Coordinates of C-alpha atoms in Angstrom, one line a residue:
M145 CA 271.9 -126.9 -81.7
R146 CA 275.0 -126.0 -79.8
D147 CA 274.0 -122.4 -79.8
S148 CA 270.6 -123.2 -78.2
V149 CA 272.3 -125.3 -75.4
R150 CA 274.8 -122.5 -74.8
R151 CA 272.0 -119.9 -74.5
R152 CA 270.2 -122.2 -72.0
R153 CA 273.3 -122.6 -69.9
Q154 CA 274.1 -118.9 -69.6
P155 CA 271.1 -118.0 -67.5
A156 CA 271.9 -121.0 -65.2
K157 CA 275.5 -119.7 -64.8
E158 CA 274.3 -116.2 -64.0
V159 CA 271.9 -117.7 -61.4
Q160 CA 274.7 -119.7 -59.9
V161 CA 277.0 -116.6 -59.8
K162 CA 274.3 -114.5 -58.1
S163 CA 273.7 -117.3 -55.6
D164 CA 277.4 -117.5 -54.8
R165 CA 277.6 -113.8 -54.3
K166 CA 274.6 -113.9 -51.9
K167 CA 276.3 -116.7 -50.0
A168 CA 279.6 -114.9 -49.9
C169 CA 277.8 -111.7 -48.7
K170 CA 276.0 -113.6 -46.1
R171 CA 279.2 -115.2 -44.8
G172 CA 280.8 -111.8 -44.7
F173 CA 278.0 -110.4 -42.6
Q174 CA 278.2 -113.4 -40.3
K175 CA 281.9 -112.9 -39.8
K176 CA 281.4 -109.2 -39.1
G177 CA 278.6 -110.1 -36.7
R178 CA 280.8 -112.6 -34.9
L179 CA 283.6 -110.0 -34.8
A180 CA 281.2 -107.3 -33.4
V181 CA 280.0 -109.7 -30.7
A182 CA 283.5 -110.7 -29.8
V183 CA 284.6 -107.0 -29.5
A184 CA 281.5 -106.2 -27.4
V185 CA 282.0 -109.1 -25.0
T186 CA 285.7 -108.3 -24.7
L187 CA 284.9 -104.7 -23.9
A188 CA 282.3 -105.8 -21.4
C189 CA 284.9 -108.0 -19.7
L190 CA 287.4 -105.2 -19.5
I191 CA 284.8 -102.7 -18.1
F192 CA 283.7 -105.3 -15.5
Y193 CA 287.4 -106.0 -14.6
F194 CA 288.5 -102.4 -14.1
R195 CA 285.4 -101.4 -12.3
L196 CA 286.2 -103.8 -9.5
S197 CA 287.5 -102.1 -6.4
D198 CA 289.9 -105.0 -5.8
P199 CA 290.6 -106.6 -9.2
P200 CA 291.0 -110.4 -8.7
L201 CA 293.3 -111.2 -11.6
D202 CA 296.8 -110.2 -12.3
H203 CA 297.3 -108.1 -15.4
V204 CA 299.3 -111.0 -16.9
H205 CA 296.4 -113.4 -16.6
L206 CA 294.1 -110.8 -18.1
V207 CA 296.4 -110.3 -21.1
I208 CA 296.7 -114.0 -21.7
I209 CA 292.9 -114.5 -21.7
L210 CA 292.4 -111.6 -24.1
A211 CA 295.2 -112.8 -26.4
V212 CA 293.8 -116.3 -26.6
S213 CA 290.3 -115.0 -27.4
T214 CA 291.6 -112.6 -30.0
M215 CA 293.6 -115.4 -31.7
L216 CA 290.6 -117.6 -31.8
N217 CA 288.4 -114.9 -33.3
Q218 CA 291.1 -113.9 -35.9
H219 CA 291.5 -117.5 -37.3
G220 CA 287.8 -118.3 -37.0
I221 CA 286.5 -120.3 -34.1
E222 CA 284.6 -122.6 -36.5
R223 CA 288.0 -123.6 -37.9
V224 CA 289.4 -124.4 -34.5
F225 CA 286.5 -126.4 -33.3
Q226 CA 285.4 -127.5 -36.8
Q227 CA 281.7 -127.2 -36.0
K228 CA 279.2 -124.9 -34.3
G229 CA 281.8 -122.1 -34.1
R230 CA 279.3 -119.4 -33.1
I231 CA 278.1 -121.4 -30.1
R232 CA 281.7 -122.2 -29.1
M233 CA 282.5 -118.5 -29.1
Y234 CA 279.7 -117.7 -26.7
V235 CA 280.8 -120.5 -24.5
L236 CA 284.4 -119.2 -24.5
Y237 CA 283.4 -115.7 -23.4
S238 CA 281.0 -117.1 -20.8
C239 CA 283.9 -119.0 -19.3
I240 CA 286.0 -115.8 -19.2
I241 CA 283.3 -113.9 -17.3
L242 CA 282.7 -116.9 -14.9
Y243 CA 286.4 -117.2 -14.3
I244 CA 286.6 -113.5 -13.2
L245 CA 283.5 -113.9 -11.0
L246 CA 284.8 -117.1 -9.4
A247 CA 288.4 -115.9 -9.0
G248 CA 287.2 -112.7 -7.3
P249 CA 286.0 -114.1 -4.0
T250 CA 289.1 -116.4 -3.8
L251 CA 291.7 -113.6 -4.2
G252 CA 289.8 -110.7 -2.7
N253 CA 288.4 -110.1 0.8
E254 CA 284.7 -110.4 0.1
N255 CA 282.4 -113.4 0.0
L256 CA 284.8 -115.5 2.0
T257 CA 283.7 -118.3 4.3
D258 CA 284.7 -118.2 8.0
E259 CA 287.3 -120.9 7.4
E260 CA 288.8 -119.1 4.4
R261 CA 288.9 -115.9 6.3
A262 CA 290.6 -117.6 9.3
E263 CA 293.2 -119.1 7.0
L264 CA 293.9 -115.7 5.4
K265 CA 294.2 -114.1 8.9
M266 CA 296.7 -116.7 9.9
A267 CA 298.9 -115.8 6.9
E268 CA 298.4 -112.0 7.3
P269 CA 301.2 -111.3 9.9
A270 CA 303.9 -112.7 7.7
L271 CA 302.7 -110.6 4.7
I272 CA 302.6 -107.5 6.9
A273 CA 306.1 -108.2 8.2
N274 CA 307.2 -108.5 4.6
L275 CA 305.7 -105.2 3.6
T276 CA 307.1 -103.3 6.6
A277 CA 310.6 -104.9 6.6
N278 CA 311.4 -103.7 3.1
S279 CA 309.6 -100.4 3.2
P280 CA 309.8 -97.9 1.4
Y281 CA 309.3 -99.2 -2.2
Q282 CA 310.0 -97.1 -5.3
L283 CA 307.0 -97.0 -7.7
G284 CA 308.1 -94.5 -10.3
R285 CA 310.5 -91.7 -11.2
F286 CA 310.1 -88.4 -13.1
C287 CA 312.1 -85.2 -13.7
D288 CA 311.0 -81.6 -14.1
S289 CA 312.1 -79.1 -16.8
A290 CA 314.9 -77.8 -14.6
G291 CA 316.5 -81.2 -14.3
A292 CA 315.4 -82.0 -10.7
C293 CA 314.3 -85.6 -10.4
F294 CA 311.8 -87.1 -8.0
I295 CA 310.7 -90.6 -7.1
V296 CA 307.3 -91.9 -6.0
V297 CA 307.6 -94.2 -3.0
Q298 CA 305.2 -96.3 -1.0
R299 CA 305.9 -97.0 2.7
Y300 CA 304.3 -99.1 5.3
G301 CA 304.4 -98.9 9.1
M302 CA 302.5 -100.2 12.1
T303 CA 300.4 -97.8 14.3
R304 CA 298.0 -98.4 17.1
G305 CA 295.3 -98.8 14.6
G306 CA 297.2 -101.4 12.6
L307 CA 299.0 -101.2 9.3
R308 CA 299.3 -97.8 7.6
A309 CA 300.3 -97.3 4.0
Q310 CA 301.4 -94.0 2.5
R311 CA 302.4 -92.8 -1.0
L312 CA 304.9 -89.9 -1.3
I313 CA 306.8 -87.8 -3.8
V314 CA 310.3 -87.2 -2.6
Y315 CA 313.6 -85.9 -3.9
E316 CA 315.7 -88.5 -5.6
L317 CA 319.2 -87.7 -4.4
E318 CA 318.6 -86.8 -0.8
D319 CA 319.3 -88.9 2.3
V320 CA 316.4 -87.3 4.2
M321 CA 313.0 -88.3 3.0
T322 CA 311.2 -84.9 2.7
S323 CA 308.0 -85.2 0.9
L324 CA 306.6 -82.9 -1.7
A325 CA 303.2 -84.7 -1.5
M326 CA 301.8 -87.4 0.7
V327 CA 298.6 -89.4 0.8
N328 CA 297.3 -92.2 3.0
L329 CA 296.1 -95.4 1.3
K330 CA 293.1 -97.5 2.0
T331 CA 294.0 -100.5 4.2
P332 CA 292.2 -103.7 3.3
K333 CA 290.3 -105.6 6.0
I334 CA 292.6 -108.6 5.4
I335 CA 296.1 -108.4 3.8
T336 CA 296.6 -111.1 1.2
A337 CA 299.3 -111.9 -1.3
H338 CA 297.2 -109.8 -3.8
H339 CA 298.3 -106.7 -1.9
L340 CA 302.0 -107.3 -2.3
V341 CA 301.6 -105.5 -5.6
H342 CA 301.9 -101.9 -4.4
E343 CA 300.1 -100.3 -7.3
R344 CA 296.9 -102.0 -6.2
W345 CA 296.6 -99.9 -3.1
T346 CA 294.3 -96.9 -3.6
V347 CA 294.2 -93.4 -2.2
D348 CA 292.0 -92.9 0.9
P349 CA 290.6 -89.3 0.5
A350 CA 288.8 -89.6 3.8
F351 CA 291.9 -90.1 5.9
P352 CA 292.8 -86.9 7.8
S353 CA 296.1 -85.3 6.8
E354 CA 297.7 -81.9 6.9
R355 CA 295.9 -81.1 3.6
L356 CA 292.6 -81.5 5.3
L357 CA 293.8 -79.4 8.2
Q358 CA 294.7 -76.7 5.7
I359 CA 291.3 -76.7 4.2
A360 CA 289.7 -76.6 7.7
T361 CA 291.7 -73.4 8.5
V362 CA 290.1 -71.8 5.4
F363 CA 286.7 -72.6 6.8
M364 CA 287.9 -71.4 10.2
L365 CA 288.6 -67.9 8.8
E366 CA 285.3 -68.0 6.9
G367 CA 286.9 -68.0 3.4
L368 CA 284.8 -71.0 2.6
S369 CA 281.4 -71.8 4.1
F370 CA 278.9 -74.7 4.1
G371 CA 275.8 -72.5 4.1
R372 CA 276.7 -69.4 2.0
S373 CA 273.8 -68.4 -0.1
R374 CA 273.2 -65.5 -2.5
D375 CA 271.0 -63.7 0.1
D376 CA 269.6 -64.5 3.5
S377 CA 266.1 -65.5 2.4
A378 CA 264.9 -69.0 3.1
A379 CA 264.1 -69.4 -0.6
S380 CA 267.7 -69.2 -1.6
V381 CA 269.1 -71.8 0.9
Q382 CA 269.2 -74.4 -1.8
Q383 CA 270.9 -72.1 -4.3
L384 CA 274.3 -72.0 -2.7
Q385 CA 276.8 -69.5 -4.1
L386 CA 279.6 -70.9 -6.2
Q387 CA 282.8 -70.7 -4.1
R388 CA 286.2 -70.4 -5.9
V389 CA 289.5 -71.8 -4.8
L390 CA 292.9 -71.2 -6.4
Q391 CA 295.8 -73.6 -5.7
I392 CA 299.3 -72.6 -6.8
G393 CA 301.5 -75.6 -7.1
M394 CA 299.9 -79.0 -7.5
G395 CA 302.1 -81.3 -5.5
G396 CA 300.3 -84.6 -5.6
G397 CA 297.0 -82.9 -6.2
T398 CA 295.6 -84.1 -2.9
A399 CA 293.7 -81.0 -2.0
P400 CA 291.0 -81.5 -4.7
G401 CA 290.3 -85.0 -3.2
Y402 CA 289.2 -83.4 0.1
L403 CA 287.5 -80.4 -1.6
R404 CA 285.3 -82.8 -3.7
M405 CA 284.0 -84.4 -0.4
L406 CA 282.6 -81.0 0.8
P407 CA 278.9 -80.4 0.4
I408 CA 279.4 -77.1 -1.4
Q409 CA 279.3 -75.8 -4.9
L410 CA 283.0 -75.3 -5.8
H411 CA 285.2 -74.3 -8.7
M412 CA 288.9 -74.8 -8.5
D413 CA 291.8 -73.5 -10.5
I414 CA 295.1 -75.3 -10.1
V415 CA 298.3 -73.7 -11.5
E416 CA 301.3 -76.0 -12.0
P417 CA 304.3 -75.1 -14.2
E418 CA 305.6 -78.6 -14.5
P419 CA 303.7 -81.1 -16.8
A420 CA 305.6 -84.0 -15.2
M421 CA 304.1 -83.2 -11.8
Y422 CA 300.6 -83.1 -13.3
E423 CA 301.1 -86.5 -14.9
A424 CA 302.4 -87.9 -11.6
A425 CA 299.4 -86.6 -9.8
K426 CA 297.1 -88.4 -12.2
R427 CA 299.0 -91.6 -12.3
W428 CA 299.8 -92.1 -8.6
F429 CA 297.6 -89.9 -6.6
D430 CA 294.1 -90.4 -8.1
F431 CA 293.9 -86.8 -9.4
P432 CA 291.0 -86.6 -11.8
D433 CA 291.9 -86.6 -15.5
A434 CA 288.9 -84.5 -16.3
S435 CA 286.4 -82.7 -14.0
P436 CA 283.9 -80.0 -14.8
N437 CA 284.7 -77.9 -11.7
I438 CA 288.5 -78.3 -11.8
N439 CA 290.7 -76.4 -14.3
V440 CA 294.4 -77.2 -14.4
H441 CA 296.6 -74.4 -15.9
I442 CA 300.2 -75.5 -16.9
M443 CA 301.9 -72.2 -16.5
D444 CA 303.9 -70.0 -14.2
G445 CA 302.0 -69.2 -11.0
V446 CA 303.3 -65.6 -10.8
V447 CA 302.1 -64.9 -14.3
F448 CA 298.7 -66.3 -13.5
L449 CA 298.3 -64.3 -10.3
K450 CA 299.2 -61.0 -12.0
E451 CA 296.8 -61.7 -14.9
A452 CA 294.0 -62.7 -12.5
A453 CA 294.5 -59.5 -10.5
E454 CA 294.5 -57.3 -13.6
S455 CA 291.3 -58.9 -14.9
G456 CA 289.5 -58.4 -11.6
L457 CA 289.2 -62.2 -10.9
T458 CA 288.7 -63.0 -7.2
Y459 CA 288.8 -66.2 -5.1
D460 CA 287.4 -67.2 -1.7
S461 CA 290.6 -69.1 -1.0
V462 CA 294.2 -69.3 -2.3
I463 CA 296.2 -72.3 -1.3
L464 CA 299.9 -71.5 -1.9
E465 CA 301.8 -74.8 -2.5
A466 CA 304.8 -73.2 -4.3
S467 CA 307.5 -73.8 -1.7
S468 CA 311.3 -73.6 -1.5
I469 CA 312.4 -76.8 0.1
S470 CA 315.7 -77.9 1.7
P471 CA 315.3 -81.6 2.4
R472 CA 318.7 -81.9 4.1
D473 CA 317.8 -79.1 6.6
S474 CA 314.1 -80.1 6.9
I475 CA 313.0 -76.6 5.9
S476 CA 310.0 -75.6 3.7
W477 CA 308.8 -72.1 3.1
T478 CA 307.1 -70.0 0.4
H479 CA 309.2 -69.7 -2.7
P480 CA 311.0 -66.3 -2.8
M481 CA 309.5 -65.2 -6.1
F482 CA 306.0 -65.3 -4.5
M483 CA 307.2 -63.1 -1.6
A484 CA 308.1 -60.2 -4.0
D485 CA 306.0 -57.1 -3.3
D486 CA 304.2 -57.0 -6.6
V487 CA 303.3 -60.7 -6.4
M488 CA 302.1 -60.3 -2.8
D489 CA 299.9 -57.3 -3.9
A490 CA 298.4 -59.4 -6.7
M491 CA 297.7 -62.2 -4.2
S492 CA 296.0 -59.8 -1.8
K493 CA 293.9 -58.3 -4.7
V494 CA 292.5 -61.7 -5.9
L495 CA 291.4 -62.5 -2.4
G496 CA 289.3 -59.4 -2.1
S497 CA 287.9 -58.4 1.3
H498 CA 286.9 -61.9 2.7
G499 CA 289.2 -64.4 0.9
V500 CA 291.7 -66.5 2.9
L501 CA 295.3 -67.3 2.0
S502 CA 296.8 -70.5 3.4
V503 CA 300.5 -71.3 3.3
F504 CA 302.5 -74.2 4.7
M505 CA 305.7 -73.6 6.6
F506 CA 308.2 -76.0 8.1
M507 CA 311.3 -74.5 9.7
R508 CA 312.5 -76.7 12.5
E509 CA 314.2 -74.7 15.2
Q510 CA 314.3 -71.6 13.1
E511 CA 312.0 -69.2 14.8
K512 CA 313.7 -66.1 13.4
Q513 CA 313.1 -67.3 9.9
H514 CA 309.5 -68.0 10.8
E515 CA 309.0 -64.5 12.1
K516 CA 310.6 -63.0 9.0
V517 CA 308.2 -64.9 6.7
I518 CA 305.2 -63.9 8.8
R519 CA 306.2 -60.2 8.8
T520 CA 306.5 -60.3 5.0
F521 CA 302.9 -61.5 4.7
E522 CA 301.6 -59.2 7.4
A523 CA 302.9 -56.2 5.3
H524 CA 300.4 -57.1 2.5
F525 CA 297.5 -58.5 4.5
R526 CA 295.5 -56.9 7.3
S527 CA 295.6 -60.0 9.5
C528 CA 297.6 -63.2 9.7
S529 CA 297.8 -66.1 12.1
A530 CA 300.5 -68.8 12.3
L531 CA 298.9 -72.1 13.6
T532 CA 301.0 -75.0 14.7
I533 CA 299.8 -78.3 13.3
Y534 CA 302.5 -80.7 14.5
D535 CA 304.9 -80.5 17.5
D536 CA 307.9 -80.7 15.2
G537 CA 307.4 -77.1 14.0
Q538 CA 305.1 -77.5 11.0
K539 CA 302.6 -74.6 10.7
F540 CA 300.0 -73.1 8.5
L541 CA 300.0 -69.4 8.0
V542 CA 296.5 -68.1 7.2
C543 CA 296.0 -64.5 6.2
S544 CA 293.0 -62.3 5.1
N545 CA 292.1 -58.7 4.4
R546 CA 289.8 -58.5 7.4
D547 CA 291.0 -56.1 10.1
G548 CA 292.2 -57.9 13.3
F549 CA 290.6 -61.3 12.3
T550 CA 293.3 -63.4 14.0
W551 CA 293.3 -66.6 16.1
T552 CA 294.3 -64.6 19.2
A553 CA 291.5 -62.0 18.9
H554 CA 288.7 -64.3 17.7
R555 CA 289.6 -67.7 19.0
A556 CA 286.1 -68.6 20.2
R557 CA 284.5 -67.7 16.9
M558 CA 287.1 -69.6 14.9
L559 CA 286.7 -72.7 17.1
D560 CA 282.9 -72.5 16.5
N561 CA 283.7 -72.6 12.7
L562 CA 286.0 -75.5 13.2
E563 CA 283.4 -77.4 15.2
Q564 CA 280.9 -76.9 12.4
F565 CA 283.5 -78.3 10.0
D566 CA 284.1 -81.3 12.3
K567 CA 280.3 -81.9 12.5
V568 CA 280.0 -82.0 8.7
M569 CA 283.2 -83.9 7.9
G570 CA 283.3 -86.2 10.9
T571 CA 286.7 -85.0 12.1
F572 CA 288.1 -83.7 15.4
I573 CA 290.2 -80.8 14.2
A574 CA 288.8 -78.1 16.6
P575 CA 290.1 -79.7 19.8
Y576 CA 293.3 -80.7 18.1
L577 CA 294.2 -77.2 16.9
D578 CA 293.0 -75.7 20.2
K579 CA 295.4 -77.9 22.1
L580 CA 298.4 -77.1 19.9
N581 CA 297.7 -73.3 19.8
P582 CA 296.8 -72.0 23.3
V583 CA 296.1 -68.3 23.6
K584 CA 298.3 -66.6 26.1
K585 CA 296.4 -64.6 28.7
L586 CA 297.5 -61.0 29.1

């Protein structure tokens, strides 16, 4: 009798075990599903937040929101609210997104009413005074492999056009602020307390600077061109030839920002021996972390030039940023190791017959040193022109292997090239350089 009852109970127990397993499995999938939804919505919030041109929330607020949501998911929202946990989870994340959307117009400059805009305008002068009074501000610090240390600073000043903000890399232990790299930053339409956090200011690649002037001089000497095709036939107009640029010395990596704005097919090699400088360019100067048409080589520039020359590699333009700088004397010229005869010959070889070399020089009140540097380059290139870009003595030396192709001999043609550059880029470089570099009549 007992054996028969026991046999009848065993199948019932097995059924109950199977039922419990199914329920446990179902609960497991439900938990995994809630976790997947939570992760997906969290990622969506983060993507939405960081894609905003002017993020409305402080990073502290964002971290608090994400920490609370993670805690609720970890312990189970149904345990916190006791019932209908899944619905509560959706409500929580909906509130997060709504909070970001609603906080944006309040803390940013967009979607403001006229009254709100007027109130912000009234508070703006005090904020600008605060920014300019304590300028410059240190944002970061790094050192190279030789032990030299640099700081990244942000400074503010008033101009005729209003507030101007700039970000620079300068030597750490120098009284004179001589910059290794400098970019202008985008000025908001209305300055709010949100902009007192200096890291929120973004680089303005469209603002004219000496780097844009340098690129314009390469177009001036026809190293780069807007309409260069593989042949002169009309069918090839749309198939523009790939133009190659080599930059030796990264600085803040500002040149690629301008070059990417040009309507040309471009490949760029950048050679920088210091990894710390490369990281600083990515963090503070909006240098792209990855780009299909930009290759960064962390190696010695002299070695790269010699290897490129030996392999027959050529470039339409070489921008030489490797400088020897004396901040205290306000002097900057090409590093001596790049002025050695064998390095100069390699540089001339990679430029071929039509490539253009551009070098920055700043030697205040030292004309003899200027002439010495120019003569060194003229010994290895067929034509060179030193163009003044600022009244304080800053110049660009541009050289090529074209006979007699100088500013003095072909000023009208070069001005036409600059005017074409101005038309495409919306700049006024042609009249600016023409005024600073008059040709003496014989």
